[in-house]
Amino acid sequence: MKIINKYIQIGLIALLIFSCTSDFEQMNINPNSPSAENPATEAVLASCMRKAFHEDRFEFWRGVVLHAERFAGHVDGGYAGCWWGPGDSYSYNEGWTAAAWDSYNSSSFTNGFGGALFANTQVLLDYYEANPDAPHAKEFTGICHVLRSYQFLKITDLFGDIPYSEHGDINIPTPKFDAQEDIYNDIEAKLKMAVEDYLKADVTISTMGDYDLVYKGNILKWRKFANSLRLRMALRRSNVDPEGAKAILSSVVSYPLLEGNSDNVMVARTTSSTDLHNQYYGFFKTWPGAMPNGSYAWDEYLVEWGPGPGAFIPAREIIEVMKGSPLYAAEVNNGGSNTEDINALSGIEDPRLDKFFMRPKGQPDSEHKGRPARASFFLNEEGVITNLQNDPVEGDVHNYSWMHPSIWYDGGSWNPVSLDYAEVCLALAEAVNRNLVTYGKSADALLQEGLEASCERWNAEAGSFPSDVVEKFNNASVEEKNAIIATERWVSSYTVPHQAYAVLRRTGHPEFAYLDKDMKITGTWVKADGSSETRTIEKYAQGSTNYKLPERMRVPESEVAINENVPEANKNMMNKLWWSKQ
């Protein structure tokens, strides 16, 4: 394909993406058709930012909430009317998996999902390579590399090995799968180049003011983002390649990172019902179902419940961690101790809890409650084994906490954040605590700053919470310190499911994210004819992974059928990623 045809085609993709969004009408006005002389850089980058940081509804639902967010132990399935049961996300589903895979990995330039971001940015990279003297050529090149790196990182962290070096080439319908280690190395090299060269100028690109959905053309903020993404990636590799991680971290701390919540990678929501309201709104407000409506008030929101938000409710794991509840080893491992409390944050109540979630039915005196991830059965008060979904109390999602209405409801104030200052502080705290890097602040100081920043972002009164965590940290053993930081990183990644899922897989904390995973229950089983017997059964759905945490999404059969390059490791949800090896 000639390059001019690529410019025209990709520019049209960008314009088509914006043509259905009333809040971006000014971006649709392009007096000159996209061409080799006018690649429509600003509008194209705006469409790419929207794709990278504000996933489409279908992609968000299938790849993020149904898989990454449930795997991370942050949400569980909701009301009985859902067509996904407690264990469905933990079993292979071609439709769900293909929806996530195709949205990222289409090799077609005309694909309106994941393919468009990569195709658009590649067109711009080609253009600026051929026109190095064009205005802000370096800066636009750097932004393209950051967007591509961020998006490829999400894909490889979900699936493992993926098409990378041959991705997006319409002449290669069955691209090879690159090893995840090679992908990480190449992304790191590109981000390092962006930090050290492309994005080092202290400039604001005035023409990007209305098009840069994140930083309004502020190049130094893009530089901070690129370097902070390197920090995220360096810790990912730290278990399997500690020396490589140390070398990267040594470089990372010599350049600016996010310095406050004003630097967060965030696409602000709009008020339009057809545009950037946010991903949770886009899913919850359009989900059909038969959950009874209700009217509740919470945190100055008057919420008229429809069926949508009942599709997913908080998992018990994150609720109990944030409540500071004691959680015992016996609840996780066969033969575990009934006295060994393995909640790294036991005894410390998290003030973000009421900002993350609404209490049951919006009643301030109700205790927060979540549902154990993928639980199918429980013992009722009479000792009868009962299906959780069908029980009038335990199966009624109105009796559980809910996602805070600011996140998904009309007029909510929450904005989708992809990487924030709190993550930077907590990542540095981990790196310093594990002696991976020398930094100007101690691990406990960074831990405190990270928790304060997260509370600020969520508009939660921090109170003594950060200092209480730091006090516990300073009195802890080496392993306990690692668990505290990892658990706080996991909690603070709420609504950033890719990150939370990665933290859990890499660190193994919190180790009770699959609470009760090995436990069986013994009780009275009522048979269909009304007779009963004593049975011992697994209380959780087995799924495709035999009650264990899925390590990845598998590549869909639709890809396996046409591409002989799919590695065997990508066909099983239990195969660990390169950086997950412990």
XYZ file of C-alpha atoms in Angstrom:
582
model
C 0.000 0.000 0.000
C 1.392 3.410 -0.913
C 1.948 5.752 1.975
C -0.450 8.406 0.675
C -3.270 5.868 0.638
C -2.453 4.959 4.229
C -2.673 8.618 5.280
C -6.038 9.059 3.635
C -7.428 5.828 5.070
C -6.197 6.359 8.591
C -7.209 9.974 8.675
C -10.693 8.896 7.706
C -10.688 6.370 10.551
C -9.928 9.175 12.984
C -12.679 11.359 11.578
C -15.198 8.518 11.634
C -14.382 7.879 15.277
C -15.134 11.495 16.125
C -18.132 11.869 13.823
C -20.420 10.149 16.339
C -19.327 12.249 19.313
C -21.204 15.494 19.789
C -18.704 16.857 22.311
C -15.913 16.819 19.760
C -17.607 18.572 16.860
C -14.797 21.086 16.606
C -12.375 18.220 16.036
C -14.430 16.996 13.104
C -13.818 20.219 11.205
C -10.816 19.570 9.042
C -10.704 21.971 6.080
C -8.138 19.865 4.264
C -8.503 16.168 3.594
C -5.826 14.047 5.285
C -2.910 13.570 2.955
C 0.835 13.094 2.905
C 1.156 16.869 3.134
C -1.376 17.198 5.951
C -1.580 14.096 8.162
C -4.126 15.741 10.494
C -1.832 14.974 13.422
C -3.836 16.631 16.182
C -7.153 14.974 15.342
C -5.512 11.601 14.779
C -3.730 11.753 18.143
C -6.943 12.777 19.877
C -8.674 9.661 18.547
C -5.729 7.529 19.687
C -5.789 9.008 23.202
C -9.454 8.295 23.463
C -8.848 4.688 22.458
C -5.866 4.151 24.749
C -7.264 5.744 27.918
C -10.988 5.383 27.431
C -11.716 1.882 26.187
C -14.798 1.256 24.103
C -17.766 -0.204 25.940
C -17.484 -3.671 24.423
C -13.745 -3.923 24.967
C -14.070 -2.623 28.525
C -16.860 -5.017 29.383
C -15.343 -8.196 27.913
C -11.605 -7.727 28.400
C -11.493 -5.550 31.484
C -14.445 -6.095 33.818
C -15.377 -9.701 33.001
C -11.739 -10.796 33.081
C -9.045 -8.506 34.491
C -11.183 -6.884 37.179
C -12.729 -10.158 38.315
C -9.382 -11.952 38.172
C -7.885 -9.182 40.312
C -10.423 -9.814 43.070
C -11.995 -6.355 42.861
C -15.460 -7.264 41.569
C -17.699 -10.294 41.371
C -20.783 -11.191 39.364
C -24.049 -9.608 40.426
C -27.714 -10.404 40.262
C -29.100 -13.745 39.157
C -30.395 -12.295 35.895
C -26.880 -11.925 34.549
C -25.881 -14.358 31.844
C -22.474 -14.819 33.491
C -22.425 -16.961 36.587
C -19.920 -17.049 39.474
C -17.336 -19.098 37.580
C -17.964 -18.045 34.007
C -15.074 -15.577 33.772
C -12.724 -18.306 34.961
C -13.671 -20.596 32.099
C -12.735 -20.010 28.489
C -15.439 -18.225 26.514
C -14.770 -17.719 22.813
C -17.097 -14.737 22.437
C -15.735 -12.807 25.405
C -12.115 -13.585 24.640
C -12.412 -12.853 20.932
C -14.064 -9.522 21.682
C -11.086 -8.483 23.794
C -8.503 -9.929 21.408
C -9.999 -8.479 18.237
C -10.369 -5.015 19.683
C -6.612 -4.904 20.298
C -5.114 -7.100 17.655
C -6.820 -6.649 14.319
C -4.209 -6.389 11.592
C -6.611 -4.497 9.358
C -6.038 -0.774 8.875
C -9.775 -0.339 8.471
C -10.642 -1.929 11.815
C -12.317 0.636 14.064
C -11.116 -0.815 17.334
C -7.569 -1.579 18.458
C -6.286 -1.685 14.929
C -7.034 2.001 14.412
C -4.774 3.220 17.232
C -1.772 1.291 16.003
C -2.420 2.066 12.365
C -2.934 5.775 13.011
C 0.187 6.171 15.113
C 2.239 4.205 12.602
C 1.133 6.563 9.852
C 2.285 9.516 11.931
C 5.595 7.832 12.740
C 6.173 7.212 9.039
C 5.279 10.794 8.213
C 7.619 12.376 10.763
C 10.441 10.024 9.876
C 10.128 11.308 6.304
C 9.639 14.911 7.478
C 11.981 15.431 10.451
C 11.866 19.208 10.046
C 8.084 19.425 10.315
C 6.837 21.455 13.305
C 7.231 19.475 16.534
C 8.267 16.331 14.662
C 10.158 14.972 17.679
C 7.383 15.694 20.129
C 4.665 14.112 17.995
C 6.917 11.102 17.430
C 7.398 10.757 21.177
C 3.662 10.942 21.903
C 3.022 8.252 19.282
C 5.555 5.940 20.924
C 4.023 6.499 24.360
C 0.512 5.728 23.120
C 1.627 2.613 21.286
C 3.695 1.444 24.244
C 0.844 1.898 26.679
C -1.580 -0.004 24.458
C 0.791 -2.852 23.615
C 1.597 -3.213 27.316
C -2.073 -3.786 28.121
C -2.304 -6.469 25.459
C 0.813 -8.401 26.406
C 0.000 -8.242 30.124
C -3.375 -9.844 29.422
C -2.327 -12.431 26.835
C 1.440 -12.919 27.144
C 3.223 -13.384 23.808
C 1.427 -11.389 21.099
C 1.958 -10.155 17.544
C 4.234 -7.141 17.892
C 6.951 -6.766 15.269
C 4.552 -7.859 12.494
C 1.413 -6.407 14.086
C -0.784 -4.245 11.881
C 0.848 -5.187 8.585
C -1.992 -5.886 6.165
C 0.399 -7.921 4.065
C 0.876 -10.382 6.948
C -2.565 -11.793 7.826
C -1.045 -14.338 10.238
C 1.659 -12.428 12.122
C 4.198 -14.128 14.318
C 3.943 -13.915 18.100
C 6.886 -12.156 19.733
C 8.135 -13.305 23.132
C 6.902 -11.069 25.930
C 10.459 -10.437 27.113
C 11.376 -9.131 23.651
C 8.289 -6.944 23.596
C 9.167 -5.477 26.992
C 12.722 -4.804 25.859
C 11.566 -3.004 22.735
C 8.929 -0.950 24.541
C 11.495 0.039 27.171
C 13.924 1.141 24.467
C 11.266 3.264 22.785
C 10.112 4.847 26.037
C 13.698 5.564 27.061
C 14.275 7.282 23.730
C 11.089 9.278 24.212
C 12.228 10.428 27.659
C 15.800 11.228 26.655
C 15.186 12.745 23.228
C 11.710 13.126 21.762
C 9.957 14.650 24.782
C 12.703 16.595 26.521
C 11.793 20.043 25.155
C 10.014 22.355 27.607
C 7.258 23.328 25.199
C 3.502 23.359 24.967
C 2.164 22.657 21.503
C -0.539 25.285 21.093
C -2.337 23.433 18.310
C -2.884 20.484 20.663
C -4.813 22.511 23.227
C -8.219 21.194 22.186
C -6.971 17.841 20.939
C -4.658 16.558 23.678
C -7.234 14.919 25.934
C -4.676 14.317 28.688
C -2.091 17.117 28.909
C -3.261 19.889 26.540
C -0.024 19.776 24.582
C 2.302 20.005 27.621
C 5.296 17.978 26.446
C 7.061 17.726 29.806
C 3.991 16.047 31.267
C 4.103 13.507 28.460
C 7.744 12.956 29.364
C 6.777 12.277 32.980
C 4.136 9.830 31.821
C 6.594 7.955 29.594
C 9.088 7.666 32.433
C 6.391 6.572 34.906
C 5.315 3.862 32.484
C 8.935 2.668 32.473
C 8.716 2.459 36.272
C 5.600 0.287 36.044
C 7.293 -2.017 33.545
C 10.569 -2.259 35.452
C 8.799 -3.632 38.512
C 6.888 -6.083 36.321
C 10.203 -7.629 35.241
C 11.894 -7.445 38.638
C 11.196 -11.050 39.690
C 12.478 -12.711 36.549
C 15.153 -10.166 35.570
C 16.241 -8.311 38.730
C 19.471 -6.986 37.246
C 17.670 -5.660 34.203
C 15.068 -4.056 36.457
C 17.784 -2.410 38.535
C 19.468 -0.954 35.462
C 16.181 0.460 34.163
C 15.188 1.839 37.557
C 18.561 3.551 37.892
C 17.789 5.333 34.633
C 14.160 6.023 35.547
C 14.944 7.898 38.763
C 17.316 10.227 36.917
C 14.371 11.704 34.983
C 11.118 13.320 36.132
C 8.173 11.130 37.119
C 4.590 12.157 37.856
C 4.864 14.743 40.634
C 1.285 15.085 41.850
C -2.315 14.287 40.986
C -2.287 17.116 38.464
C 0.043 14.911 36.403
C -2.266 11.871 36.425
C -2.943 10.193 33.092
C -6.642 10.958 32.853
C -9.218 11.676 30.175
C -11.867 13.895 31.756
C -15.436 12.764 31.312
C -18.004 14.834 29.484
C -21.704 15.298 30.138
C -22.766 13.962 26.769
C -24.687 10.707 26.816
C -22.957 9.710 23.582
C -19.379 10.516 24.444
C -16.767 10.401 27.207
C -19.072 9.863 30.175
C -16.703 7.039 31.288
C -16.419 3.341 30.748
C -18.439 2.161 33.745
C -21.284 4.496 32.837
C -21.184 3.261 29.275
C -21.598 -0.309 30.447
C -23.864 0.004 33.485
C -26.287 2.485 31.969
C -26.853 0.416 28.847
C -26.963 -3.066 30.363
C -30.429 -4.653 30.117
C -31.722 -6.924 32.813
C -34.480 -7.598 35.292
C -33.054 -6.468 38.637
C -35.723 -4.650 40.677
C -35.294 -0.904 40.733
C -34.742 1.073 43.907
C -34.041 4.587 45.076
C -31.114 5.235 47.412
C -29.105 8.244 48.532
C -25.338 8.130 48.976
C -22.685 10.817 49.317
C -24.984 13.546 47.926
C -26.188 11.345 45.059
C -29.827 10.341 44.737
C -29.597 7.104 42.817
C -32.502 5.540 40.973
C -31.204 2.033 40.548
C -31.737 0.306 37.265
C -30.504 -3.145 36.311
C -27.067 -2.138 35.027
C -24.921 -1.600 38.137
C -26.189 -4.824 39.665
C -24.333 -6.741 36.986
C -21.123 -6.495 39.055
C -20.670 -5.871 42.761
C -17.536 -5.573 44.921
C -15.644 -8.749 45.689
C -15.413 -9.718 49.339
C -11.631 -9.650 49.095
C -11.157 -5.914 48.548
C -13.964 -5.020 50.965
C -12.474 -7.053 53.823
C -8.949 -5.798 53.188
C -10.108 -2.190 53.335
C -12.197 -2.824 56.441
C -9.057 -4.108 58.138
C -10.688 -7.448 58.868
C -8.553 -10.331 60.148
C -8.208 -12.994 57.484
C -6.671 -16.294 58.453
C -4.357 -18.681 56.659
C -6.813 -21.538 57.177
C -9.284 -19.654 54.974
C -6.866 -19.836 52.073
C -4.690 -22.916 52.348
C -5.373 -26.493 53.350
C -3.809 -27.017 56.746
C -3.406 -23.289 57.279
C -3.491 -21.775 60.742
C -6.706 -20.474 62.300
C -4.670 -17.919 64.247
C -2.261 -16.610 61.586
C -3.763 -13.353 60.292
C -2.537 -12.867 56.730
C -4.229 -9.551 56.017
C -1.225 -7.228 55.735
C -3.521 -4.302 56.631
C -5.432 -6.002 59.427
C -6.780 -3.582 62.017
C -6.512 -0.500 59.765
C -9.719 0.848 58.232
C -9.235 2.500 54.859
C -11.009 5.882 54.469
C -11.286 5.321 50.723
C -13.808 2.542 51.334
C -16.828 4.875 51.310
C -15.457 6.583 48.178
C -14.860 3.338 46.327
C -18.216 1.822 47.305
C -21.690 2.688 48.525
C -22.859 0.794 51.589
C -25.771 -1.644 51.106
C -28.915 0.258 50.088
C -27.144 3.535 50.825
C -27.609 3.122 54.566
C -24.708 4.729 56.498
C -25.089 2.331 59.417
C -24.889 -0.746 57.189
C -21.628 -2.654 57.123
C -19.827 -2.869 53.804
C -20.246 -6.288 52.259
C -18.787 -7.972 49.177
C -19.207 -11.384 47.601
C -16.430 -13.998 47.552
C -14.983 -14.235 44.075
C -16.716 -16.976 42.034
C -18.577 -18.464 45.052
C -21.410 -20.797 44.038
C -22.616 -22.294 47.336
C -22.708 -21.480 51.049
C -24.071 -23.036 54.216
C -27.174 -21.282 55.513
C -28.006 -20.996 59.214
C -29.711 -24.404 59.148
C -26.610 -26.079 57.708
C -28.170 -26.546 54.291
C -25.976 -26.206 51.225
C -27.560 -23.356 49.286
C -26.972 -21.889 45.851
C -25.786 -18.371 46.539
C -27.397 -16.819 43.466
C -30.821 -18.228 44.342
C -30.846 -17.409 48.056
C -33.282 -14.570 48.886
C -30.709 -12.862 51.149
C -27.225 -13.821 49.955
C -28.357 -13.769 46.343
C -29.944 -10.316 46.548
C -27.397 -7.801 45.301
C -29.220 -5.009 47.146
C -27.749 -6.482 50.333
C -24.192 -5.826 49.165
C -22.038 -2.778 48.715
C -22.091 -1.145 45.300
C -19.673 0.767 43.151
C -19.795 4.408 44.275
C -22.344 6.308 42.160
C -19.790 9.005 41.310
C -18.083 6.395 39.126
C -21.003 5.290 36.999
C -24.060 7.452 37.667
C -25.328 10.519 35.790
C -23.442 13.626 36.846
C -20.753 11.698 38.694
C -17.416 13.380 39.342
C -15.132 10.366 38.796
C -12.760 10.395 35.828
C -10.996 7.380 34.293
C -7.356 7.408 35.446
C -4.862 5.109 33.724
C -1.735 5.852 35.780
C -1.592 8.145 38.786
C 0.846 9.764 41.189
C -0.089 7.315 43.936
C 1.077 4.411 41.771
C 4.411 6.160 41.172
C 4.986 6.686 44.903
C 3.997 3.141 45.847
C 6.067 1.658 43.026
C 9.098 3.602 44.208
C 8.382 2.460 47.772
C 8.513 -1.152 46.583
C 11.681 -0.586 44.556
C 13.470 1.078 47.489
C 12.230 -1.496 50.004
C 13.529 -4.338 47.834
C 16.877 -2.589 47.266
C 16.266 -2.389 43.522
C 17.180 1.288 43.362
C 18.696 4.072 45.431
C 16.401 7.055 45.770
C 16.294 10.292 47.694
C 13.358 9.182 49.861
C 12.869 6.193 52.141
C 10.349 3.441 51.479
C 8.151 4.494 54.398
C 8.092 8.138 53.247
C 7.113 7.067 49.742
C 4.446 4.742 51.133
C 2.987 7.627 53.129
C 3.011 9.976 50.134
C 1.374 7.378 47.921
C -1.491 6.780 50.330
C -1.997 10.498 50.861
C -2.083 11.043 47.101
C -4.624 8.260 46.585
C -6.876 9.632 49.335
C -6.638 13.063 47.748
C -7.539 11.692 44.329
C -10.593 9.921 45.748
C -11.609 12.910 47.901
C -11.301 10.820 51.058
C -10.258 12.304 54.390
C -6.928 10.588 54.990
C -6.858 11.191 58.739
C -4.368 8.898 60.469
C -4.685 6.192 57.835
C -1.349 6.780 56.021
C 0.617 7.091 59.249
C -1.100 4.008 60.706
C -0.012 1.987 57.676
C 3.516 3.388 57.871
C 3.740 2.545 61.583
C 2.744 -1.032 60.847
C 5.218 -1.097 57.975
C 8.113 0.091 60.125
C 7.425 -2.624 62.701
C 7.123 -5.391 60.121
C 9.507 -8.067 58.885
C 11.015 -7.867 55.404
C 8.358 -10.129 53.904
C 5.579 -8.351 55.778
C 6.816 -5.031 54.395
C 6.661 -6.430 50.880
C 3.105 -7.635 51.544
C 1.985 -4.245 52.892
C 3.270 -2.342 49.875
C 1.945 -4.893 47.379
C -1.470 -4.964 49.023
C -1.681 -1.178 49.037
C -0.676 -1.135 45.377
C -3.471 -3.608 44.684
C -6.063 -1.580 46.597
C -4.940 1.717 45.070
C -5.355 0.236 41.590
C -9.123 0.033 42.011
C -10.742 0.952 38.649
C -7.385 0.320 36.915
C -7.986 -3.433 36.495
C -5.013 -4.229 34.240
C -2.684 -2.848 36.898
C -4.402 -4.545 39.854
C -4.369 -7.904 38.095
C -0.670 -7.525 37.257
C 0.251 -6.636 40.863
C -1.592 -9.687 42.162
C 0.025 -12.099 39.698
C 3.535 -10.752 40.139
C 3.677 -10.300 43.913
C 1.240 -12.951 45.111
C -0.336 -10.321 47.374
C -2.866 -10.167 48.719
C -2.590 -13.935 48.974
C -6.252 -14.213 49.975
C -7.498 -12.637 46.726
C -8.955 -16.079 46.135
C -10.300 -16.343 49.657
C -11.388 -19.841 50.676
C -10.081 -21.163 47.378
C -9.281 -24.622 48.770
C -12.202 -24.948 51.160
C -15.012 -27.452 50.856
C -18.297 -27.268 52.681
C -20.176 -30.161 54.272
C -23.874 -29.928 54.957
C -27.353 -31.025 54.031
C -27.982 -31.343 50.321
C -31.637 -31.185 49.315
C -32.285 -33.275 46.216
C -34.789 -32.513 43.489
C -37.358 -34.974 44.893
C -37.270 -33.242 48.289
C -35.176 -35.875 50.050
C -31.831 -34.918 51.543
C -28.413 -36.295 52.268
C -25.111 -35.126 53.710
C -22.609 -34.018 51.090
C -19.195 -32.387 50.934
C -18.780 -30.109 47.917
C -16.542 -27.350 46.649
C -18.165 -24.040 47.441
C -16.519 -22.325 44.455
C -16.866 -22.672 40.710
C -13.932 -24.659 39.356
C -13.620 -22.908 36.023
C -10.955 -23.836 33.491
C -8.205 -23.360 36.053
C -9.169 -25.859 38.765
C -9.992 -23.243 41.426
C -6.753 -21.322 40.886
C -6.065 -17.747 39.842
C -5.999 -17.470 36.021
C -2.598 -16.273 34.897
C -3.691 -14.853 31.560
C -6.467 -14.627 29.036
C -5.976 -17.273 26.388
C -5.816 -16.474 22.709
C -9.239 -17.220 21.173
C -9.873 -20.261 19.030
C -10.766 -17.992 16.134
C -7.130 -16.835 16.054
C -5.722 -20.317 16.650
C -7.737 -21.629 13.713
C -6.172 -19.233 11.207
C -2.735 -18.538 12.671
C -0.355 -21.435 13.167
C 2.033 -19.074 14.952
C -0.001 -19.024 18.176
C 2.301 -20.449 20.904
C 1.077 -23.376 23.003
C 1.507 -21.294 26.154
C -1.127 -18.852 24.886
C -3.776 -21.574 24.745
C -4.040 -22.186 28.495
C -5.184 -19.674 31.115
C -2.907 -21.212 33.753
C 0.402 -20.631 31.962
C 2.292 -17.827 33.668
C 3.548 -14.803 31.828
C 7.265 -14.175 31.450
C 7.371 -11.670 34.304
C 5.085 -13.729 36.579
C 7.655 -16.475 37.151
C 8.483 -16.784 40.828
